[in-house]
């Protein structure tokens, strides 16, 4: 058992940290306030290989491992949680399944464009009336000559407003009580594809999401990802990886909030001393530091297993559950340490407080992670 990053992973972390602190952190408040899509930052992230970290170089990626991915996600998210989730969706929810289940044509085409950051990808599983119980989706795809016609709507699609490609999950067979789903790679602009305006959210303001509609949207047979009828398994296996990304995003947000709290506690005085000298504050800082380290270990374990090609559904669910709830707690305490200033938009800790909350919801709520964990424990 080795708790240390390799020399290569440390180099990746240092590069990501240096870039995130120099080029993203100074803009994070502005892009949050203006809800601006950070195009110029994403272009730089693409140059650094961050849009397809664990994809082989022959398909436009950086050819690194899942631990490096988790480490970069933490660094980017510690500077800007919006940039973190844009990167996570591109890497985990688009590149990963196309690489794992896609055809050579899909890999040499859309995957290479998205992993290199020239284009963006997104993931269409959730629907207006189907979130946690994903199998109940109503979007359907009917076989027609040369391809399929997709009908339905997908919502809360992160990166949707900017994505060039979306992976759409649709029902392709219903017999008796049994439903089978299939995954399709759909290009924006396909006939019958349309988007609603971007959603308004509590946090991650620069990471835009929207509803995407499919009205008799034609895709050729070559758009199928994996086997016809295996789409639900493609979705679930993809989320096993995606949950490592969101756990790492939560970790980055928590670390940012913690660092803000520590530096504020050393400067702010009450009762004649810096508040860091009060045991009440020290205990909060001790709990935050311990929980941040614990989350990182869970994340690295899940990422290491993914890198070894082992099934990691349980470990990803544990990492995501713990890291996301931890981020909410840590951001809450960090804001508390700031007192009234923490509640003000003049201080960045309120952004962490808002941004942390979504990590308990997307890519499977905390309740869904507990279902996955319990199912693994009780089988
Ligand atoms: N890998 C591969 N296959 C898997 C799997 C996995 N991790 N998990 C389940 N499967 C397979 C099962 O083996 C089963 O196969 P068989 O039919 O051959 O037996 C099949 O999938 C169905 O499995 P379950 O019976 O366990 O499925 P279920 O209907 O009970 O649902 C669930 C399980 C865990 C609740 C699942 O619905 C789930 O994860 N829900 C949450 C969905 C979610 O995370 N949505 C997030 C949307 S994406 C997002 O947020 C993107 C964004 O924009 C940021």
Tab-separated table of C-alpha atoms and ligand atoms in Angstrom:
chain	number	residue	atom	x	y	z
A	1	UNK	CA	0.000	0.000	0.000
A	2	UNK	CA	1.450	3.319	-1.069
A	3	UNK	CA	-0.147	6.604	0.011
A	4	UNK	CA	2.273	8.728	-2.022
A	5	UNK	CA	1.702	10.018	-5.530
A	6	UNK	CA	4.316	8.903	-8.067
A	7	UNK	CA	6.838	11.478	-9.297
A	8	UNK	CA	4.828	11.822	-12.534
A	9	UNK	CA	1.575	12.337	-10.630
A	10	UNK	CA	3.239	14.964	-8.415
A	11	UNK	CA	4.385	16.795	-11.534
A	12	UNK	CA	0.844	16.727	-12.930
A	13	UNK	CA	-0.521	18.016	-9.592
A	14	UNK	CA	2.042	20.824	-9.390
A	15	UNK	CA	1.368	21.852	-12.985
A	16	UNK	CA	-2.384	21.876	-12.361
A	17	UNK	CA	-2.015	23.775	-9.067
A	18	UNK	CA	0.265	26.393	-10.544
A	19	UNK	CA	-2.019	26.898	-13.557
A	20	UNK	CA	-5.210	26.947	-11.461
A	21	UNK	CA	-3.855	29.431	-8.942
A	22	UNK	CA	-2.282	31.751	-11.527
A	23	UNK	CA	-4.838	31.655	-14.328
A	24	UNK	CA	-8.183	30.549	-12.857
A	25	UNK	CA	-8.377	31.686	-9.213
A	26	UNK	CA	-8.078	35.423	-9.985
A	27	UNK	CA	-11.092	35.164	-12.334
A	28	UNK	CA	-13.272	32.810	-10.294
A	29	UNK	CA	-15.359	35.491	-8.543
A	30	UNK	CA	-15.964	37.382	-11.784
A	31	UNK	CA	-17.091	34.348	-13.783
A	32	UNK	CA	-19.355	33.304	-10.902
A	33	UNK	CA	-20.944	36.748	-10.652
A	34	UNK	CA	-21.414	37.149	-14.390
A	35	UNK	CA	-22.300	33.469	-15.032
A	36	UNK	CA	-19.886	33.701	-17.942
A	37	UNK	CA	-18.795	30.511	-19.776
A	38	UNK	CA	-15.012	30.630	-19.201
A	39	UNK	CA	-13.992	29.946	-22.807
A	40	UNK	CA	-10.450	31.279	-22.529
A	41	UNK	CA	-9.739	29.188	-19.392
A	42	UNK	CA	-11.134	26.068	-21.057
A	43	UNK	CA	-8.907	26.684	-24.069
A	44	UNK	CA	-5.866	26.780	-21.773
A	45	UNK	CA	-7.066	23.638	-19.972
A	46	UNK	CA	-7.284	21.932	-23.359
A	47	UNK	CA	-3.693	22.956	-24.162
A	48	UNK	CA	-2.587	21.353	-20.900
A	49	UNK	CA	-4.409	18.112	-21.782
A	50	UNK	CA	-7.014	18.473	-19.011
A	51	UNK	CA	-10.066	17.857	-21.208
A	52	UNK	CA	-9.237	14.188	-21.817
A	53	UNK	CA	-6.744	13.317	-19.116
A	54	UNK	CA	-7.095	9.535	-18.996
A	55	UNK	CA	-7.690	9.055	-22.744
A	56	UNK	CA	-4.752	7.691	-24.762
A	57	UNK	CA	-2.849	10.243	-26.815
A	58	UNK	CA	-3.832	8.511	-30.082
A	59	UNK	CA	-7.414	9.670	-29.368
A	60	UNK	CA	-6.478	13.223	-28.420
A	61	UNK	CA	-6.091	12.675	-24.668
A	62	UNK	CA	-3.185	13.156	-22.278
A	63	UNK	CA	-2.666	9.418	-21.727
A	64	UNK	CA	-2.554	9.726	-17.922
A	65	UNK	CA	-4.155	7.598	-15.197
A	66	UNK	CA	-7.360	8.082	-13.119
A	67	UNK	CA	-5.400	9.238	-10.037
A	68	UNK	CA	-3.871	12.060	-12.093
A	69	UNK	CA	-7.404	12.882	-13.238
A	70	UNK	CA	-8.626	13.077	-9.623
A	71	UNK	CA	-5.658	15.209	-8.613
A	72	UNK	CA	-6.183	17.693	-11.464
A	73	UNK	CA	-9.931	17.838	-10.724
A	74	UNK	CA	-9.147	18.751	-7.102
A	75	UNK	CA	-6.752	21.523	-8.153
A	76	UNK	CA	-9.040	23.040	-10.789
A	77	UNK	CA	-12.074	22.869	-8.459
A	78	UNK	CA	-10.125	24.477	-5.600
A	79	UNK	CA	-9.797	27.488	-7.903
A	80	UNK	CA	-13.205	27.351	-9.613
A	81	UNK	CA	-15.869	24.695	-9.098
A	82	UNK	CA	-17.559	25.604	-12.394
A	83	UNK	CA	-14.391	24.898	-14.384
A	84	UNK	CA	-14.112	21.660	-12.375
A	85	UNK	CA	-17.491	20.290	-13.387
A	86	UNK	CA	-17.153	21.365	-17.031
A	87	UNK	CA	-13.926	19.366	-17.102
A	88	UNK	CA	-15.452	16.447	-15.211
A	89	UNK	CA	-18.403	16.055	-17.582
A	90	UNK	CA	-16.114	16.268	-20.603
A	91	UNK	CA	-13.682	13.674	-19.196
A	92	UNK	CA	-15.821	11.239	-17.201
A	93	UNK	CA	-19.230	11.404	-18.782
A	94	UNK	CA	-18.307	11.828	-22.424
A	95	UNK	CA	-14.739	10.711	-23.163
A	96	UNK	CA	-14.670	7.743	-20.811
A	97	UNK	CA	-17.722	5.864	-22.202
A	98	UNK	CA	-16.859	6.628	-25.843
A	99	UNK	CA	-13.348	5.290	-25.220
A	100	UNK	CA	-14.608	2.230	-23.336
A	101	UNK	CA	-17.654	1.296	-25.438
A	102	UNK	CA	-17.349	3.262	-28.696
A	103	UNK	CA	-16.408	2.154	-32.212
A	104	UNK	CA	-13.068	3.065	-33.796
A	105	UNK	CA	-14.893	5.646	-35.938
A	106	UNK	CA	-16.405	7.246	-32.802
A	107	UNK	CA	-12.982	7.246	-31.150
A	108	UNK	CA	-11.112	8.718	-34.103
A	109	UNK	CA	-13.897	11.279	-34.642
A	110	UNK	CA	-15.879	12.731	-31.711
A	111	UNK	CA	-13.674	11.312	-28.934
A	112	UNK	CA	-10.499	12.769	-30.413
A	113	UNK	CA	-12.144	16.174	-30.893
A	114	UNK	CA	-13.564	16.253	-27.357
A	115	UNK	CA	-10.587	14.762	-25.489
A	116	UNK	CA	-8.302	17.319	-27.126
A	117	UNK	CA	-10.662	20.095	-26.011
A	118	UNK	CA	-11.454	21.297	-29.541
A	119	UNK	CA	-15.088	20.389	-28.926
A	120	UNK	CA	-17.262	19.657	-25.875
A	121	UNK	CA	-19.288	16.640	-24.873
A	122	UNK	CA	-22.168	16.056	-22.472
A	123	UNK	CA	-24.289	13.222	-21.071
A	124	UNK	CA	-28.054	12.923	-21.434
A	125	UNK	CA	-29.496	10.519	-18.894
A	126	UNK	CA	-31.745	12.605	-16.613
A	127	UNK	CA	-35.253	13.583	-17.695
A	128	UNK	CA	-37.890	15.893	-16.217
A	129	UNK	CA	-39.587	12.949	-14.451
A	130	UNK	CA	-36.661	10.520	-14.212
A	131	UNK	CA	-33.609	11.380	-12.098
A	132	UNK	CA	-32.659	8.932	-9.361
A	133	UNK	CA	-34.756	6.134	-10.858
A	134	UNK	CA	-32.943	6.348	-14.163
A	135	UNK	CA	-34.519	3.235	-15.713
A	136	UNK	CA	-37.889	5.009	-15.823
A	137	UNK	CA	-36.778	7.327	-18.629
A	138	UNK	CA	-39.358	7.861	-21.363
A	139	UNK	CA	-37.094	9.089	-24.156
A	140	UNK	CA	-37.324	6.399	-26.817
A	141	UNK	CA	-35.511	5.496	-30.009
A	142	UNK	CA	-37.305	3.654	-32.775
A	143	UNK	CA	-35.519	1.727	-35.478
A	144	UNK	CA	-35.935	3.139	-38.973
A	145	UNK	CA	-34.128	2.610	-42.222
A	146	UNK	CA	-30.400	3.233	-41.751
A	147	UNK	CA	-30.714	4.371	-38.172
A	148	UNK	CA	-32.967	5.449	-35.320
A	149	UNK	CA	-35.441	8.202	-34.511
A	150	UNK	CA	-35.142	9.603	-30.989
A	151	UNK	CA	-38.055	11.306	-29.190
A	152	UNK	CA	-37.928	12.841	-25.734
A	153	UNK	CA	-36.172	15.405	-23.552
A	154	UNK	CA	-33.148	15.333	-21.269
A	155	UNK	CA	-32.680	17.941	-18.577
A	156	UNK	CA	-30.042	19.408	-16.268
A	157	UNK	CA	-27.493	18.598	-18.957
A	158	UNK	CA	-24.245	20.153	-17.776
A	159	UNK	CA	-22.258	21.585	-20.735
A	160	UNK	CA	-25.450	21.180	-22.810
A	161	UNK	CA	-25.587	24.775	-24.082
A	162	UNK	CA	-22.022	24.523	-25.471
A	163	UNK	CA	-21.622	20.841	-26.244
A	164	UNK	CA	-21.026	19.641	-29.777
A	165	UNK	CA	-21.955	16.063	-28.891
A	166	UNK	CA	-24.338	14.469	-26.410
A	167	UNK	CA	-24.580	10.850	-25.333
A	168	UNK	CA	-28.304	10.140	-25.210
A	169	UNK	CA	-29.841	7.178	-23.412
A	170	UNK	CA	-33.165	6.002	-24.811
A	171	UNK	CA	-35.568	3.092	-24.455
A	172	UNK	CA	-35.230	0.821	-27.480
A	173	UNK	CA	-37.278	-2.173	-26.348
A	174	UNK	CA	-40.236	-2.814	-24.060
A	175	UNK	CA	-41.455	-6.374	-23.667
A	176	UNK	CA	-43.692	-7.288	-20.762
A	177	UNK	CA	-42.275	-5.510	-17.727
A	178	UNK	CA	-38.739	-5.489	-19.180
A	179	UNK	CA	-37.219	-2.351	-20.635
A	180	UNK	CA	-34.004	-2.149	-22.618
A	181	UNK	CA	-32.035	1.020	-23.248
A	182	UNK	CA	-29.434	2.002	-25.794
A	183	UNK	CA	-26.781	4.742	-25.777
A	184	UNK	CA	-26.460	7.013	-28.841
A	185	UNK	CA	-23.833	9.556	-29.775
A	186	UNK	CA	-25.774	12.521	-31.144
A	187	UNK	CA	-24.259	15.556	-32.788
A	188	UNK	CA	-25.655	18.978	-31.984
A	189	UNK	CA	-27.613	20.198	-34.967
A	190	UNK	CA	-28.875	16.760	-35.959
A	191	UNK	CA	-32.376	17.169	-37.466
A	192	UNK	CA	-34.880	17.308	-34.591
A	193	UNK	CA	-32.311	18.404	-31.967
A	194	UNK	CA	-33.039	21.609	-30.032
A	195	UNK	CA	-32.023	23.221	-26.754
A	196	UNK	CA	-33.862	25.297	-24.164
A	197	UNK	CA	-32.175	28.353	-22.596
A	198	UNK	CA	-29.609	27.729	-19.833
A	199	UNK	CA	-30.895	26.887	-16.321
A	200	UNK	CA	-30.586	29.310	-13.369
A	201	UNK	CA	-28.883	27.699	-10.374
A	202	UNK	CA	-27.757	28.372	-6.796
A	203	UNK	CA	-24.088	27.810	-7.589
A	204	UNK	CA	-21.584	26.672	-10.258
A	205	UNK	CA	-22.856	29.649	-12.242
A	206	UNK	CA	-20.313	29.401	-15.055
A	207	UNK	CA	-21.039	25.728	-15.728
A	208	UNK	CA	-24.111	26.019	-17.893
A	209	UNK	CA	-26.781	23.360	-18.121
A	210	UNK	CA	-29.993	23.123	-20.123
A	211	UNK	CA	-32.768	20.857	-21.369
A	212	UNK	CA	-32.227	19.205	-24.753
A	213	UNK	CA	-35.211	18.130	-26.864
A	214	UNK	CA	-35.272	15.398	-29.487
A	215	UNK	CA	-38.163	15.456	-31.920
A	216	UNK	CA	-37.999	12.520	-34.267
A	217	UNK	CA	-34.260	13.192	-34.231
A	218	UNK	CA	-32.563	10.942	-36.800
A	219	UNK	CA	-29.215	9.306	-35.996
A	220	UNK	CA	-27.515	6.687	-38.173
A	221	UNK	CA	-26.794	3.135	-36.960
A	222	UNK	CA	-23.169	4.181	-36.487
A	223	UNK	CA	-24.310	6.443	-33.592
A	224	UNK	CA	-24.977	3.490	-31.272
A	225	UNK	CA	-22.449	3.299	-28.414
A	226	UNK	CA	-21.860	-0.260	-27.230
A	227	UNK	CA	-24.511	-2.865	-27.987
A	228	UNK	CA	-28.170	-2.146	-28.661
A	229	UNK	CA	-29.976	-2.933	-25.380
A	230	UNK	CA	-26.905	-2.420	-23.164
A	231	UNK	CA	-27.365	1.314	-22.637
A	232	UNK	CA	-28.271	1.190	-18.952
A	233	UNK	CA	-25.054	-0.667	-18.167
A	234	UNK	CA	-23.101	1.899	-20.201
A	235	UNK	CA	-24.736	4.649	-18.107
A	236	UNK	CA	-24.050	2.948	-14.779
A	237	UNK	CA	-20.438	2.073	-15.595
A	238	UNK	CA	-19.898	5.655	-16.766
A	239	UNK	CA	-21.272	7.039	-13.501
A	240	UNK	CA	-18.859	4.826	-11.553
A	241	UNK	CA	-16.102	6.943	-13.093
A	242	UNK	CA	-18.065	10.189	-12.997
A	243	UNK	CA	-18.532	9.906	-9.252
A	244	UNK	CA	-14.749	9.987	-8.792
A	245	UNK	CA	-14.748	13.282	-10.711
A	246	UNK	CA	-17.523	14.834	-8.610
A	247	UNK	CA	-15.947	13.589	-5.380
A	248	UNK	CA	-12.725	15.310	-6.476
A	249	UNK	CA	-14.644	18.473	-7.307
A	250	UNK	CA	-16.159	18.403	-3.802
A	251	UNK	CA	-12.703	17.874	-2.321
A	252	UNK	CA	-11.347	20.900	-4.181
A	253	UNK	CA	-14.241	23.088	-3.028
A	254	UNK	CA	-13.734	21.935	0.580
A	255	UNK	CA	-10.009	22.584	0.446
A	256	UNK	CA	-10.605	26.083	-0.871
A	257	UNK	CA	-13.131	26.847	1.902
A	258	UNK	CA	-10.776	25.399	4.531
A	259	UNK	CA	-7.804	27.453	3.299
A	260	UNK	CA	-9.911	30.611	3.338
A	261	UNK	CA	-11.021	29.834	6.904
A	262	UNK	CA	-7.489	29.160	8.154
A	263	UNK	CA	-6.091	32.354	6.705
A	264	UNK	CA	-9.029	34.420	8.021
A	265	UNK	CA	-8.708	32.840	11.494
A	266	UNK	CA	-5.059	33.829	11.696
A	267	UNK	CA	-5.839	37.467	10.895
A	268	UNK	CA	-9.171	38.233	12.514
A	269	UNK	CA	-8.950	39.126	16.195
A	270	UNK	CA	-11.485	38.759	18.973
A	271	UNK	CA	-11.059	39.004	22.724
A	272	UNK	CA	-7.554	40.372	22.110
A	273	UNK	CA	-6.132	37.468	20.084
A	274	UNK	CA	-6.415	36.060	16.550
A	275	UNK	CA	-9.495	33.832	16.532
A	276	UNK	CA	-7.253	30.902	15.497
A	277	UNK	CA	-6.105	30.871	19.117
A	278	UNK	CA	-9.598	30.045	20.384
A	279	UNK	CA	-10.171	26.358	20.902
A	280	UNK	CA	-13.663	26.624	19.383
A	281	UNK	CA	-12.058	27.629	16.065
A	282	UNK	CA	-9.179	25.151	16.415
A	283	UNK	CA	-11.622	22.256	16.803
A	284	UNK	CA	-13.460	23.298	13.641
A	285	UNK	CA	-10.171	23.501	11.751
A	286	UNK	CA	-9.068	20.102	13.086
A	287	UNK	CA	-12.329	18.478	11.948
A	288	UNK	CA	-12.135	20.107	8.531
A	289	UNK	CA	-8.526	19.046	7.926
A	290	UNK	CA	-9.227	15.453	9.006
A	291	UNK	CA	-12.314	15.131	6.821
A	292	UNK	CA	-10.539	16.595	3.788
A	293	UNK	CA	-7.725	14.056	4.140
A	294	UNK	CA	-10.201	11.196	4.626
A	295	UNK	CA	-12.092	12.159	1.455
A	296	UNK	CA	-8.872	12.282	-0.546
A	297	UNK	CA	-7.958	8.742	0.540
A	298	UNK	CA	-11.367	7.387	-0.491
A	299	UNK	CA	-11.079	9.132	-3.859
A	300	UNK	CA	-7.574	7.889	-4.556
A	301	UNK	CA	-8.600	4.340	-3.645
A	302	UNK	CA	-11.506	4.403	-6.119
A	303	UNK	CA	-9.294	6.006	-8.786
A	304	UNK	CA	-6.529	3.436	-8.225
A	305	UNK	CA	-9.038	0.609	-8.684
A	306	UNK	CA	-10.342	2.207	-11.877
A	307	UNK	CA	-6.762	2.435	-13.121
A	308	UNK	CA	-6.317	-1.294	-12.417
A	309	UNK	CA	-9.461	-2.047	-14.409
A	310	UNK	CA	-11.270	-3.355	-11.302
A	311	UNK	CA	-14.994	-2.840	-10.674
A	312	UNK	CA	-15.174	0.228	-8.426
A	313	UNK	CA	-18.901	0.980	-8.091
A	314	UNK	CA	-18.765	0.650	-4.288
A	315	UNK	CA	-15.577	2.665	-3.849
A	316	UNK	CA	-16.771	5.476	-6.152
A	317	UNK	CA	-20.094	5.677	-4.330
A	318	UNK	CA	-18.316	5.836	-0.950
A	319	UNK	CA	-15.933	8.514	-2.199
A	320	UNK	CA	-18.730	10.600	-3.723
A	321	UNK	CA	-21.022	10.257	-0.705
A	322	UNK	CA	-18.344	11.158	1.806
A	323	UNK	CA	-16.607	13.909	-0.185
A	324	UNK	CA	-19.812	15.718	-1.160
A	325	UNK	CA	-21.352	15.713	2.327
A	326	UNK	CA	-17.947	16.661	3.727
A	327	UNK	CA	-17.693	19.616	1.320
A	328	UNK	CA	-21.064	20.939	2.470
A	329	UNK	CA	-20.026	20.597	6.147
A	330	UNK	CA	-16.604	22.154	5.603
A	331	UNK	CA	-18.007	25.081	3.607
A	332	UNK	CA	-20.605	25.599	6.364
A	333	UNK	CA	-17.920	25.715	9.071
A	334	UNK	CA	-15.620	27.886	6.966
A	335	UNK	CA	-18.442	30.405	6.555
A	336	UNK	CA	-19.121	30.239	10.311
A	337	UNK	CA	-15.482	31.037	11.073
A	338	UNK	CA	-15.813	34.143	8.887
A	339	UNK	CA	-18.863	35.289	10.887
A	340	UNK	CA	-20.866	38.045	9.188
A	341	UNK	CA	-18.173	38.537	6.543
A	342	UNK	CA	-18.694	34.942	5.443
A	343	UNK	CA	-22.285	35.772	4.554
A	344	UNK	CA	-21.155	38.691	2.434
A	345	UNK	CA	-20.476	38.323	-1.274
A	346	UNK	CA	-17.285	40.346	-0.694
A	347	UNK	CA	-15.622	37.198	0.657
A	348	UNK	CA	-15.166	34.095	-1.525
A	349	UNK	CA	-16.283	31.567	1.081
A	350	UNK	CA	-19.965	32.119	0.231
A	351	UNK	CA	-19.219	30.865	-3.279
A	352	UNK	CA	-17.821	27.612	-1.874
A	353	UNK	CA	-20.935	27.288	0.311
A	354	UNK	CA	-23.197	27.557	-2.762
A	355	UNK	CA	-20.997	25.481	-5.057
A	356	UNK	CA	-20.575	22.594	-2.594
A	357	UNK	CA	-24.297	21.849	-2.386
A	358	UNK	CA	-24.729	20.468	-5.903
A	359	UNK	CA	-22.093	17.781	-5.341
A	360	UNK	CA	-24.605	16.005	-3.078
A	361	UNK	CA	-27.116	15.957	-5.923
A	362	UNK	CA	-25.692	15.433	-9.409
A	363	UNK	CA	-24.296	12.147	-10.697
A	364	UNK	CA	-26.430	10.418	-8.083
A	365	UNK	CA	-27.750	11.990	-4.895
A	366	UNK	CA	-26.323	11.014	-1.506
A	367	UNK	CA	-29.363	8.768	-1.102
A	368	UNK	CA	-28.512	6.940	-4.358
A	369	UNK	CA	-24.884	6.501	-3.228
A	370	UNK	CA	-26.193	4.907	-0.016
A	371	UNK	CA	-28.365	2.556	-2.104
A	372	UNK	CA	-25.331	1.521	-4.162
A	373	UNK	CA	-23.178	1.057	-1.046
A	374	UNK	CA	-25.821	-0.930	0.837
A	375	UNK	CA	-26.516	-3.133	-2.213
A	376	UNK	CA	-22.810	-3.986	-2.359
A	377	UNK	CA	-22.620	-4.650	1.397
A	378	UNK	CA	-25.687	-6.873	1.472
A	379	UNK	CA	-25.150	-8.997	-1.641
B	1	LIG	N1	-21.811	-1.108	-13.907
B	1	LIG	C1	-22.306	-1.959	-14.839
B	1	LIG	N2	-23.591	-2.457	-14.781
B	1	LIG	C2	-24.366	-2.058	-13.756
B	1	LIG	C3	-23.905	-1.155	-12.771
B	1	LIG	C4	-22.572	-0.689	-12.867
B	1	LIG	N3	-22.072	0.152	-11.970
B	1	LIG	N4	-24.899	-0.935	-11.893
B	1	LIG	C5	-25.961	-1.667	-12.288
B	1	LIG	N5	-25.621	-2.345	-13.421
B	1	LIG	C6	-26.469	-3.274	-14.170
B	1	LIG	C7	-27.007	-4.363	-13.244
B	1	LIG	O1	-26.107	-5.439	-13.150
B	1	LIG	C8	-28.322	-4.758	-13.920
B	1	LIG	O2	-28.020	-5.635	-14.989
B	1	LIG	P1	-29.022	-6.887	-15.348
B	1	LIG	O3	-30.312	-6.237	-15.789
B	1	LIG	O4	-28.306	-7.607	-16.443
B	1	LIG	O5	-29.176	-7.670	-14.085
B	1	LIG	C9	-28.812	-3.440	-14.516
B	1	LIG	O6	-27.638	-2.580	-14.625
B	1	LIG	C10	-29.853	-2.760	-13.651
B	1	LIG	O7	-29.280	-2.608	-12.358
B	1	LIG	P2	-30.165	-2.335	-11.058
B	1	LIG	O8	-31.264	-3.350	-11.005
B	1	LIG	O9	-29.261	-2.187	-9.889
B	1	LIG	O10	-30.827	-0.922	-11.441
B	1	LIG	P3	-31.855	-0.001	-10.673
B	1	LIG	O11	-32.932	0.393	-11.589
B	1	LIG	O12	-32.232	-0.622	-9.355
B	1	LIG	O13	-31.024	1.360	-10.446
B	1	LIG	C11	-29.542	2.867	-9.336
B	1	LIG	C12	-29.876	1.419	-9.757
B	1	LIG	C13	-28.211	2.757	-8.626
B	1	LIG	C14	-30.586	3.468	-8.423
B	1	LIG	C15	-29.408	3.747	-10.637
B	1	LIG	O14	-30.663	4.003	-11.224
B	1	LIG	C16	-28.716	5.048	-10.384
B	1	LIG	O15	-27.484	5.109	-10.295
B	1	LIG	N6	-29.485	6.181	-10.292
B	1	LIG	C17	-28.901	7.488	-10.218
B	1	LIG	C18	-28.750	8.063	-11.579
B	1	LIG	C19	-27.728	9.163	-11.603
B	1	LIG	O16	-26.674	9.091	-10.993
B	1	LIG	N7	-28.027	10.205	-12.378
B	1	LIG	C20	-27.121	11.262	-12.555
B	1	LIG	C21	-27.315	11.861	-13.880
B	1	LIG	S1	-25.871	12.369	-14.672
B	1	LIG	C22	-25.536	13.937	-14.140
B	1	LIG	O17	-25.872	14.335	-13.067
B	1	LIG	C23	-24.750	14.665	-15.129
B	1	LIG	C24	-24.447	16.066	-14.979
B	1	LIG	O18	-24.919	16.858	-15.766
B	1	LIG	C25	-23.407	16.510	-14.008
